[in-house]
CSV table of C-alpha atoms in Angstrom, one decimal:
chain,number,residue,atom,x,y,z
A,1,MET,CA,-16.1,-2.3,20.2
A,2,THR,CA,-15.7,-4.8,17.3
A,3,ARG,CA,-13.7,-7.5,18.3
A,4,ILE,CA,-11.0,-8.9,16.2
A,5,SER,CA,-8.8,-11.9,15.5
A,6,ILE,CA,-4.9,-10.9,15.5
A,7,PRO,CA,-2.4,-13.2,15.0
A,8,LEU,CA,1.0,-13.3,16.9
A,9,PHE,CA,4.2,-14.5,17.1
A,10,LEU,CA,6.7,-15.4,20.1
A,11,THR,CA,10.7,-14.3,19.7
A,12,GLN,CA,13.2,-16.2,21.3
A,13,GLU,CA,14.4,-14.9,24.2
A,14,TYR,CA,17.3,-12.0,23.7
A,15,ASP,CA,19.6,-9.9,25.7
A,16,CYS,CA,17.2,-7.2,27.5
A,17,SER,CA,18.3,-3.5,26.3
A,18,TYR,CA,17.5,-1.6,29.1
A,19,LEU,CA,17.9,-4.3,32.2
A,20,ASP,CA,21.3,-6.1,32.9
A,21,GLY,CA,21.9,-9.5,32.7
A,22,GLU,CA,18.5,-10.2,31.7
A,23,GLN,CA,16.4,-12.6,29.0
A,24,ALA,CA,14.2,-10.7,26.8
A,25,GLN,CA,10.9,-12.1,24.7
A,26,SER,CA,8.4,-10.1,22.6
A,27,ALA,CA,5.2,-11.0,21.3
A,28,PHE,CA,4.5,-9.8,17.7
A,29,VAL,CA,1.9,-9.2,15.9
A,30,HIS,CA,2.4,-11.2,12.7
A,31,PRO,CA,3.3,-9.3,9.4
A,32,THR,CA,0.7,-11.1,7.5
A,33,PHE,CA,-1.7,-8.7,9.4
A,34,GLN,CA,-3.2,-5.7,7.8
A,35,LEU,CA,-2.8,-3.7,10.6
A,36,THR,CA,-4.2,0.1,10.9
A,37,THR,CA,-4.4,3.4,12.7
A,38,PRO,CA,-7.7,1.7,14.4
A,39,ILE,CA,-6.5,-1.3,15.5
A,40,TYR,CA,-3.6,0.4,16.8
A,41,SER,CA,-5.9,2.0,18.6
A,42,GLN,CA,-7.5,-0.8,20.3
A,43,LEU,CA,-4.0,-2.5,20.7
A,44,ILE,CA,-1.9,0.1,22.2
A,45,GLY,CA,-4.8,0.0,25.1
A,46,GLN,CA,-3.8,-3.9,25.9
A,47,GLY,CA,-0.5,-2.4,26.4
A,48,PHE,CA,1.4,-3.0,22.6
A,49,ARG,CA,3.7,-0.7,21.6
A,50,ARG,CA,4.9,0.4,17.9
A,51,SER,CA,8.7,0.3,16.2
A,52,GLY,CA,8.2,0.8,12.5
A,53,ASP,CA,5.7,-1.0,11.1
A,54,GLN,CA,5.9,-3.8,13.7
A,55,VAL,CA,3.6,-3.4,16.8
A,56,TYR,CA,4.7,-5.8,19.8
A,57,ALA,CA,4.3,-6.7,23.4
A,58,PRO,CA,6.7,-7.8,26.4
A,59,ARG,CA,6.3,-11.6,27.0
A,60,CYS,CA,9.4,-12.2,29.2
A,61,LEU,CA,9.5,-15.4,30.9
A,62,GLN,CA,11.1,-14.7,34.1
A,63,CYS,CA,10.4,-11.0,34.0
A,64,SER,CA,7.7,-8.6,34.2
A,65,ALA,CA,9.9,-5.0,35.0
A,66,CYS,CA,8.4,-3.0,31.1
A,67,ILE,CA,5.3,-1.8,32.1
A,68,PRO,CA,3.0,-0.1,29.5
A,69,ALA,CA,2.8,3.5,31.3
A,70,ARG,CA,-0.4,6.4,29.8
A,71,LEU,CA,-1.8,9.9,31.2
A,72,ALA,CA,-5.2,10.5,31.6
A,73,ILE,CA,-5.4,13.5,29.9
A,74,ASP,CA,-8.0,15.8,31.7
A,75,GLU,CA,-6.6,14.4,35.2
A,76,PHE,CA,-2.8,15.2,34.9
A,77,LYS,CA,-1.8,17.4,37.4
A,78,ILE,CA,1.5,19.9,36.2
A,79,SER,CA,4.1,20.5,38.7
A,80,ARG,CA,6.2,23.3,39.3
A,81,SER,CA,9.0,22.0,37.7
A,82,GLN,CA,7.3,21.5,34.6
A,83,LYS,CA,5.9,25.0,34.5
A,84,ARG,CA,9.2,26.6,34.7
A,85,CYS,CA,10.3,24.3,32.2
A,86,LEU,CA,6.8,25.7,29.7
A,87,LYS,CA,8.7,29.4,30.6
A,88,LYS,CA,11.9,28.8,29.4
A,89,ASN,CA,10.5,27.1,26.4
A,90,ASP,CA,7.5,29.8,25.1
A,91,GLN,CA,9.3,31.0,22.1
A,92,THR,CA,10.4,27.8,21.3
A,93,GLN,CA,9.0,27.3,17.9
A,94,VAL,CA,6.8,24.5,17.0
A,95,ILE,CA,6.1,22.9,12.7
A,96,VAL,CA,4.0,19.4,12.9
A,97,LYS,CA,5.1,18.1,9.7
A,98,PRO,CA,4.3,14.4,7.8
A,99,PRO,CA,7.0,12.0,8.9
A,100,VAL,CA,9.2,11.7,5.9
A,101,PHE,CA,12.6,12.4,5.3
A,102,GLU,CA,14.5,15.4,6.0
A,103,GLN,CA,19.0,15.7,6.0
A,104,GLN,CA,18.8,18.1,8.6
A,105,HIS,CA,16.3,15.8,11.2
A,106,TYR,CA,18.1,12.6,10.3
A,107,ASP,CA,21.9,14.6,11.3
A,108,LEU,CA,19.9,15.7,14.8
A,109,TYR,CA,19.2,12.3,15.2
A,110,MET,CA,22.8,11.1,14.7
A,111,ARG,CA,23.8,13.6,16.9
A,112,TYR,CA,21.7,13.2,19.7
A,113,GLN,CA,22.4,9.3,19.5
A,114,LYS,CA,26.2,10.2,19.4
A,115,MET,CA,26.0,12.0,22.4
A,116,ARG,CA,23.1,10.3,24.8
A,117,HIS,CA,23.3,6.6,23.5
A,118,GLY,CA,26.9,6.3,21.9
A,119,ASP,CA,27.2,2.9,22.7
A,120,GLY,CA,24.1,1.4,21.0
A,121,SER,CA,23.1,0.6,17.6
A,122,MET,CA,21.3,3.4,16.8
A,123,ALA,CA,24.5,5.3,16.8
A,124,HIS,CA,25.3,4.1,13.5
A,125,SER,CA,21.7,3.8,12.3
A,126,SER,CA,21.6,4.5,8.2
A,127,PRO,CA,18.8,7.1,6.3
A,128,ASP,CA,16.5,4.0,6.4
A,129,GLU,CA,17.5,2.6,9.3
A,130,TYR,CA,16.7,5.9,10.7
A,131,LEU,CA,13.2,6.0,9.4
A,132,SER,CA,12.0,2.9,9.1
A,133,PHE,CA,12.0,3.2,13.2
A,134,LEU,CA,10.7,6.0,13.7
A,135,SER,CA,7.5,6.4,10.7
A,136,SER,CA,5.5,3.9,9.8
A,137,SER,CA,3.6,3.3,5.9
A,138,TRP,CA,0.2,2.1,8.0
A,139,CYS,CA,0.0,4.6,11.1
A,140,ASP,CA,-1.1,8.0,11.6
A,141,THR,CA,2.0,9.6,12.4
A,142,ARG,CA,4.1,13.6,13.1
A,143,PHE,CA,7.5,14.6,13.0
A,144,VAL,CA,7.1,18.1,15.0
A,145,GLU,CA,9.9,19.8,14.9
A,146,PHE,CA,11.4,22.6,17.9
A,147,SER,CA,12.9,25.3,16.8
A,148,ILE,CA,14.9,28.0,19.3
A,149,ASN,CA,16.1,31.9,17.9
A,150,ASN,CA,15.6,29.8,14.2
A,151,ARG,CA,17.6,26.9,15.3
A,152,LEU,CA,16.6,22.9,14.8
A,153,ALA,CA,16.2,22.1,18.3
A,154,GLY,CA,14.3,19.0,19.2
A,155,ILE,CA,12.6,16.6,17.0
A,156,ALA,CA,9.2,14.4,18.6
A,157,VAL,CA,7.6,11.6,17.0
A,158,VAL,CA,4.2,11.2,18.0
A,159,ASP,CA,1.7,8.6,16.3
A,160,TYR,CA,-2.1,10.3,16.3
A,161,LEU,CA,-4.5,7.3,17.3
A,162,ASP,CA,-8.0,7.3,17.5
A,163,ASP,CA,-8.8,8.3,21.1
A,164,ALA,CA,-4.9,9.4,22.0
A,165,LEU,CA,-1.7,10.2,21.5
A,166,SER,CA,1.4,8.1,21.6
A,167,ALA,CA,5.2,9.4,22.7
A,168,VAL,CA,6.9,7.3,20.2
A,169,TYR,CA,10.7,9.0,20.2
A,170,THR,CA,12.0,12.3,21.4
A,171,PHE,CA,15.7,13.6,20.2
A,172,PHE,CA,17.5,17.1,20.3
A,173,ASP,CA,19.9,19.1,19.7
A,174,PRO,CA,22.3,18.2,23.7
A,175,GLU,CA,23.9,21.3,23.2
A,176,LEU,CA,20.6,23.1,23.9
A,177,SER,CA,20.0,20.4,26.9
A,178,SER,CA,19.7,23.4,29.0
A,179,TYR,CA,15.8,23.2,27.7
A,180,SER,CA,14.9,20.6,28.5
A,181,LEU,CA,13.2,20.1,25.6
A,182,GLY,CA,12.3,16.5,26.6
A,183,VAL,CA,9.5,17.3,28.7
A,184,TYR,CA,8.6,20.4,27.0
A,185,ALA,CA,8.1,17.6,24.2
A,186,VAL,CA,6.2,15.9,26.2
A,187,LEU,CA,4.1,18.8,28.1
A,188,TRP,CA,3.3,19.8,24.4
A,189,GLN,CA,1.3,16.5,23.7
A,190,ILE,CA,-0.4,16.6,26.7
A,191,GLU,CA,-1.4,20.2,25.6
A,192,GLN,CA,-2.0,19.0,21.9
A,193,ALA,CA,-4.3,15.6,23.1
A,194,LYS,CA,-6.4,18.5,24.9
A,195,ARG,CA,-7.2,20.7,22.4
A,196,GLN,CA,-8.5,17.7,20.0
A,197,GLN,CA,-10.1,16.5,23.7
A,198,ARG,CA,-7.8,12.9,23.5
A,199,LYS,CA,-8.0,11.1,26.6
A,200,TYR,CA,-4.9,9.7,26.9
A,201,LEU,CA,-1.3,10.2,26.1
A,202,TYR,CA,0.6,6.7,25.7
A,203,LEU,CA,4.5,6.9,27.0
A,204,GLY,CA,6.2,3.2,26.1
A,205,PHE,CA,7.1,1.5,29.1
A,206,TRP,CA,7.7,2.1,32.6
A,207,ILE,CA,10.4,0.3,34.2
A,208,LYS,CA,11.4,0.9,37.8
A,209,ASP,CA,14.9,0.1,37.8
A,210,CYS,CA,16.1,1.6,34.5
A,211,LYS,CA,17.6,5.2,34.5
A,212,LYS,CA,16.6,5.9,31.0
A,213,MET,CA,12.3,5.3,31.8
A,214,SER,CA,12.6,7.1,35.5
A,215,TYR,CA,11.6,10.5,34.2
A,216,LYS,CA,8.3,8.8,33.3
A,217,ARG,CA,7.2,9.4,37.1
A,218,GLU,CA,7.8,12.5,36.6
A,219,TYR,CA,4.1,12.9,34.6
A,220,GLN,CA,1.4,12.5,37.4
A,221,PRO,CA,-0.8,10.7,37.9
A,222,LEU,CA,0.8,7.7,36.2
A,223,GLN,CA,-1.3,4.7,35.0
A,224,LEU,CA,0.2,1.2,33.9
A,225,PHE,CA,-0.8,-1.9,33.0
A,226,ASN,CA,-0.4,-4.6,35.1
A,227,ASN,CA,-2.6,-7.7,34.9
A,228,ASN,CA,-5.1,-6.5,32.2
A,229,CYS,CA,-6.3,-3.7,33.4
A,230,TRP,CA,-5.0,-0.1,34.0
A,231,THR,CA,-4.6,1.3,37.6
A,232,GLU,CA,-3.1,4.5,39.0
A,233,LEU,CA,0.0,4.2,40.8
A,234,SER,CA,1.0,7.7,42.3
A,235,PHE,CA,4.7,8.2,43.3
Protein backbone atom coordinates (compact mmCIF):
# COMPACT_ATOMS: atom_id res chain seq x y z
CA MET A 1 0.00 0.00 0.00
CA THR A 2 1.40 3.38 -1.01
CA ARG A 3 1.72 5.89 1.82
CA ILE A 4 0.48 9.40 1.11
CA SER A 5 0.44 12.59 3.15
CA ILE A 6 -3.05 14.04 3.55
CA PRO A 7 -3.53 17.55 4.98
CA LEU A 8 -6.22 17.89 7.65
CA PHE A 9 -7.81 20.85 9.41
CA LEU A 10 -9.52 20.82 12.80
CA THR A 11 -12.89 22.54 13.21
CA GLN A 12 -13.94 24.69 16.12
CA GLU A 13 -16.18 22.99 18.66
CA TYR A 14 -19.88 22.84 17.79
CA ASP A 15 -23.05 21.35 19.29
CA CYS A 16 -23.11 17.58 18.94
CA SER A 17 -25.84 16.23 16.65
CA TYR A 18 -26.10 12.93 18.53
CA LEU A 19 -25.62 13.53 22.27
CA ASP A 20 -27.46 16.35 24.03
CA GLY A 21 -25.25 18.78 25.89
CA GLU A 22 -22.03 17.58 24.27
CA GLN A 23 -19.59 19.56 22.15
CA ALA A 24 -18.13 17.97 19.02
CA GLN A 25 -15.03 18.61 16.94
CA SER A 26 -13.95 17.06 13.64
CA ALA A 27 -10.82 16.68 11.54
CA PHE A 28 -11.57 17.25 7.84
CA VAL A 29 -9.45 16.46 4.82
CA HIS A 30 -8.39 19.86 3.52
CA PRO A 31 -10.49 20.90 0.49
CA THR A 32 -7.35 21.59 -1.57
CA PHE A 33 -6.48 17.88 -1.47
CA GLN A 34 -7.82 15.89 -4.43
CA LEU A 35 -9.77 12.93 -3.08
CA THR A 36 -10.47 9.80 -5.11
CA THR A 37 -12.32 6.56 -4.44
CA PRO A 38 -9.05 4.60 -3.90
CA ILE A 39 -7.78 7.18 -1.40
CA TYR A 40 -11.12 7.22 0.43
CA SER A 41 -11.03 3.41 0.50
CA GLN A 42 -7.91 3.76 2.65
CA LEU A 43 -9.26 6.61 4.78
CA ILE A 44 -12.50 4.85 5.67
CA GLY A 45 -10.40 1.96 6.96
CA GLN A 46 -8.80 4.49 9.31
CA GLY A 47 -12.08 5.70 10.76
CA PHE A 48 -12.98 8.52 8.33
CA ARG A 49 -16.41 9.11 6.81
CA ARG A 50 -17.79 10.92 3.75
CA SER A 51 -20.48 13.61 3.81
CA GLY A 52 -20.92 14.99 0.31
CA ASP A 53 -17.46 15.81 -1.03
CA GLN A 54 -16.05 16.23 2.48
CA VAL A 55 -14.26 13.50 4.44
CA TYR A 56 -13.91 13.77 8.19
CA ALA A 57 -13.29 11.92 11.46
CA PRO A 58 -14.42 12.83 15.01
CA ARG A 59 -11.74 14.49 17.12
CA CYS A 60 -13.73 15.58 20.17
CA LEU A 61 -11.71 16.82 23.13
CA GLN A 62 -13.81 15.39 25.96
CA CYS A 63 -15.65 12.53 24.27
CA SER A 64 -14.89 9.39 22.27
CA ALA A 65 -18.43 8.08 21.86
CA CYS A 66 -18.46 8.10 18.02
CA ILE A 67 -16.84 4.82 16.99
CA PRO A 68 -16.54 3.75 13.32
CA ALA A 69 -18.32 0.46 12.68
CA ARG A 70 -18.18 -2.15 9.93
CA LEU A 71 -19.11 -5.74 9.14
CA ALA A 72 -16.72 -8.39 7.84
CA ILE A 73 -18.93 -9.83 5.12
CA ASP A 74 -17.80 -13.46 5.36
CA GLU A 75 -18.38 -13.50 9.12
CA PHE A 76 -21.88 -11.97 9.16
CA LYS A 77 -24.47 -14.04 11.03
CA ILE A 78 -28.05 -13.30 10.04
CA SER A 79 -30.63 -13.24 12.83
CA ARG A 80 -34.16 -14.65 12.81
CA SER A 81 -35.73 -11.20 12.63
CA GLN A 82 -33.49 -10.31 9.67
CA LYS A 83 -34.57 -13.50 7.90
CA ARG A 84 -38.18 -12.45 8.44
CA CYS A 85 -37.35 -9.07 6.93
CA LEU A 86 -35.93 -10.73 3.82
CA LYS A 87 -39.06 -12.86 3.48
CA LYS A 88 -41.28 -9.81 3.89
CA ASN A 89 -39.40 -8.11 1.05
CA ASP A 90 -39.11 -11.06 -1.31
CA GLN A 91 -41.17 -9.14 -3.89
CA THR A 92 -39.40 -5.80 -3.36
CA GLN A 93 -37.93 -4.56 -6.63
CA VAL A 94 -34.41 -3.12 -6.69
CA ILE A 95 -32.83 -0.82 -9.28
CA VAL A 96 -29.29 0.60 -8.96
CA LYS A 97 -29.02 4.12 -10.38
CA PRO A 98 -26.37 6.85 -10.76
CA PRO A 99 -26.38 9.59 -8.08
CA VAL A 100 -28.30 12.21 -10.01
CA PHE A 101 -31.26 14.35 -8.98
CA GLU A 102 -34.71 12.84 -9.44
CA GLN A 103 -37.74 14.70 -8.18
CA GLN A 104 -39.42 11.62 -6.74
CA HIS A 105 -36.26 10.76 -4.80
CA TYR A 106 -36.14 14.26 -3.34
CA ASP A 107 -39.85 14.24 -2.49
CA LEU A 108 -39.42 10.93 -0.66
CA TYR A 109 -36.37 12.28 1.18
CA MET A 110 -38.34 15.31 2.38
CA ARG A 111 -41.29 13.19 3.55
CA TYR A 112 -38.89 10.96 5.46
CA GLN A 113 -37.07 13.89 7.08
CA LYS A 114 -40.27 15.66 8.13
CA MET A 115 -41.73 12.48 9.61
CA ARG A 116 -38.58 11.09 11.29
CA HIS A 117 -36.40 14.16 11.89
CA GLY A 118 -38.82 17.08 11.74
CA ASP A 119 -36.85 19.15 14.23
CA GLY A 120 -33.58 18.83 12.29
CA SER A 121 -32.10 21.09 9.64
CA MET A 122 -32.33 18.41 6.94
CA ALA A 123 -36.12 18.66 7.08
CA HIS A 124 -35.69 21.97 5.24
CA SER A 125 -33.13 20.88 2.66
CA SER A 126 -33.24 22.43 -0.79
CA PRO A 127 -32.75 20.16 -3.82
CA ASP A 128 -29.11 21.30 -4.07
CA GLU A 129 -28.49 20.67 -0.35
CA TYR A 130 -30.07 17.22 -0.62
CA LEU A 131 -27.90 16.17 -3.54
CA SER A 132 -24.67 17.70 -2.23
CA PHE A 133 -25.15 15.84 1.07
CA LEU A 134 -25.67 12.41 -0.48
CA SER A 135 -23.62 12.44 -3.68
CA SER A 136 -19.99 13.27 -4.41
CA SER A 137 -18.03 14.58 -7.37
CA TRP A 138 -15.14 12.13 -6.79
CA CYS A 139 -16.62 9.02 -5.15
CA ASP A 140 -18.18 5.99 -6.89
CA THR A 141 -21.67 6.35 -5.44
CA ARG A 142 -25.01 4.75 -6.40
CA PHE A 143 -28.63 5.43 -5.46
CA VAL A 144 -30.37 2.09 -4.90
CA GLU A 145 -34.13 2.24 -5.44
CA PHE A 146 -36.48 -0.09 -3.56
CA SER A 147 -40.02 -0.34 -4.93
CA ILE A 148 -43.03 -2.20 -3.56
CA ASN A 149 -45.94 -2.93 -5.89
CA ASN A 150 -44.44 -0.47 -8.39
CA ARG A 151 -44.38 2.28 -5.75
CA LEU A 152 -41.10 3.94 -4.76
CA ALA A 153 -40.54 2.80 -1.19
CA GLY A 154 -36.97 3.71 -0.29
CA ILE A 155 -33.49 4.75 -1.37
CA ALA A 156 -30.14 3.49 -0.10
CA VAL A 157 -27.15 5.64 -0.94
CA VAL A 158 -24.10 3.37 -1.28
CA ASP A 159 -20.42 4.08 -1.93
CA TYR A 160 -18.58 1.42 -3.95
CA LEU A 161 -15.01 1.26 -2.64
CA ASP A 162 -11.96 -0.85 -3.50
CA ASP A 163 -12.71 -3.78 -1.18
CA ALA A 164 -15.91 -2.66 0.52
CA LEU A 165 -19.29 -1.01 0.31
CA SER A 166 -20.19 1.92 2.54
CA ALA A 167 -23.77 2.55 3.65
CA VAL A 168 -24.00 6.34 3.33
CA TYR A 169 -27.68 6.97 4.08
CA THR A 170 -31.07 5.30 3.74
CA PHE A 171 -34.49 6.91 3.62
CA PHE A 172 -37.90 5.40 2.98
CA ASP A 173 -41.62 6.08 2.80
CA PRO A 174 -42.88 6.33 6.41
CA GLU A 175 -46.19 4.82 5.29
CA LEU A 176 -44.33 1.61 4.41
CA SER A 177 -42.42 1.27 7.68
CA SER A 178 -43.89 -2.21 8.25
CA TYR A 179 -41.52 -3.50 5.55
CA SER A 180 -38.47 -2.57 7.67
CA LEU A 181 -36.75 -1.09 4.65
CA GLY A 182 -33.87 0.26 6.72
CA VAL A 183 -33.01 -3.30 7.72
CA TYR A 184 -33.62 -4.63 4.23
CA ALA A 185 -31.30 -2.01 2.72
CA VAL A 186 -28.43 -3.16 4.95
CA LEU A 187 -29.12 -6.83 4.19
CA TRP A 188 -29.21 -6.05 0.47
CA GLN A 189 -25.83 -4.32 0.72
CA ILE A 190 -24.38 -7.28 2.62
CA GLU A 191 -25.54 -9.62 -0.13
CA GLN A 192 -24.16 -7.35 -2.85
CA ALA A 193 -20.81 -7.13 -1.11
CA LYS A 194 -20.73 -10.92 -0.84
CA ARG A 195 -21.53 -11.39 -4.54
CA GLN A 196 -18.85 -8.90 -5.52
CA GLN A 197 -16.31 -10.51 -3.16
CA ARG A 198 -15.87 -7.35 -1.13
CA LYS A 199 -14.56 -7.73 2.40
CA TYR A 200 -16.53 -5.16 4.38
CA LEU A 201 -19.68 -3.11 4.70
CA TYR A 202 -19.01 0.16 6.52
CA LEU A 203 -21.92 1.35 8.66
CA GLY A 204 -20.77 4.78 9.78
CA PHE A 205 -20.48 5.57 13.47
CA TRP A 206 -21.83 3.56 16.37
CA ILE A 207 -22.71 5.53 19.50
CA LYS A 208 -23.63 3.46 22.53
CA ASP A 209 -25.94 6.04 24.12
CA CYS A 210 -27.61 7.29 20.92
CA LYS A 211 -30.90 5.57 20.00
CA LYS A 212 -30.52 6.63 16.34
CA MET A 213 -27.39 4.48 16.13
CA SER A 214 -28.53 1.54 18.25
CA TYR A 215 -29.73 -0.48 15.24
CA LYS A 216 -26.13 -1.22 14.24
CA ARG A 217 -25.71 -3.63 17.12
CA GLU A 218 -28.22 -5.92 15.35
CA TYR A 219 -25.59 -6.78 12.71
CA GLN A 220 -23.16 -9.29 14.13
CA PRO A 221 -20.30 -9.61 14.65
CA LEU A 222 -19.79 -5.85 14.56
CA GLN A 223 -16.26 -4.51 14.23
CA LEU A 224 -15.37 -1.20 15.91
CA PHE A 225 -12.37 1.05 15.25
CA ASN A 226 -10.70 1.83 18.56
CA ASN A 227 -7.11 2.86 19.29
CA ASN A 228 -6.28 2.71 15.57
CA CYS A 229 -7.34 -0.91 15.10
CA TRP A 230 -10.50 -2.84 14.29
CA THR A 231 -11.76 -5.19 16.98
CA GLU A 232 -14.82 -7.41 17.06
CA LEU A 233 -17.54 -6.51 19.55
CA SER A 234 -20.40 -8.92 20.24
CA PHE A 235 -23.48 -7.98 22.21
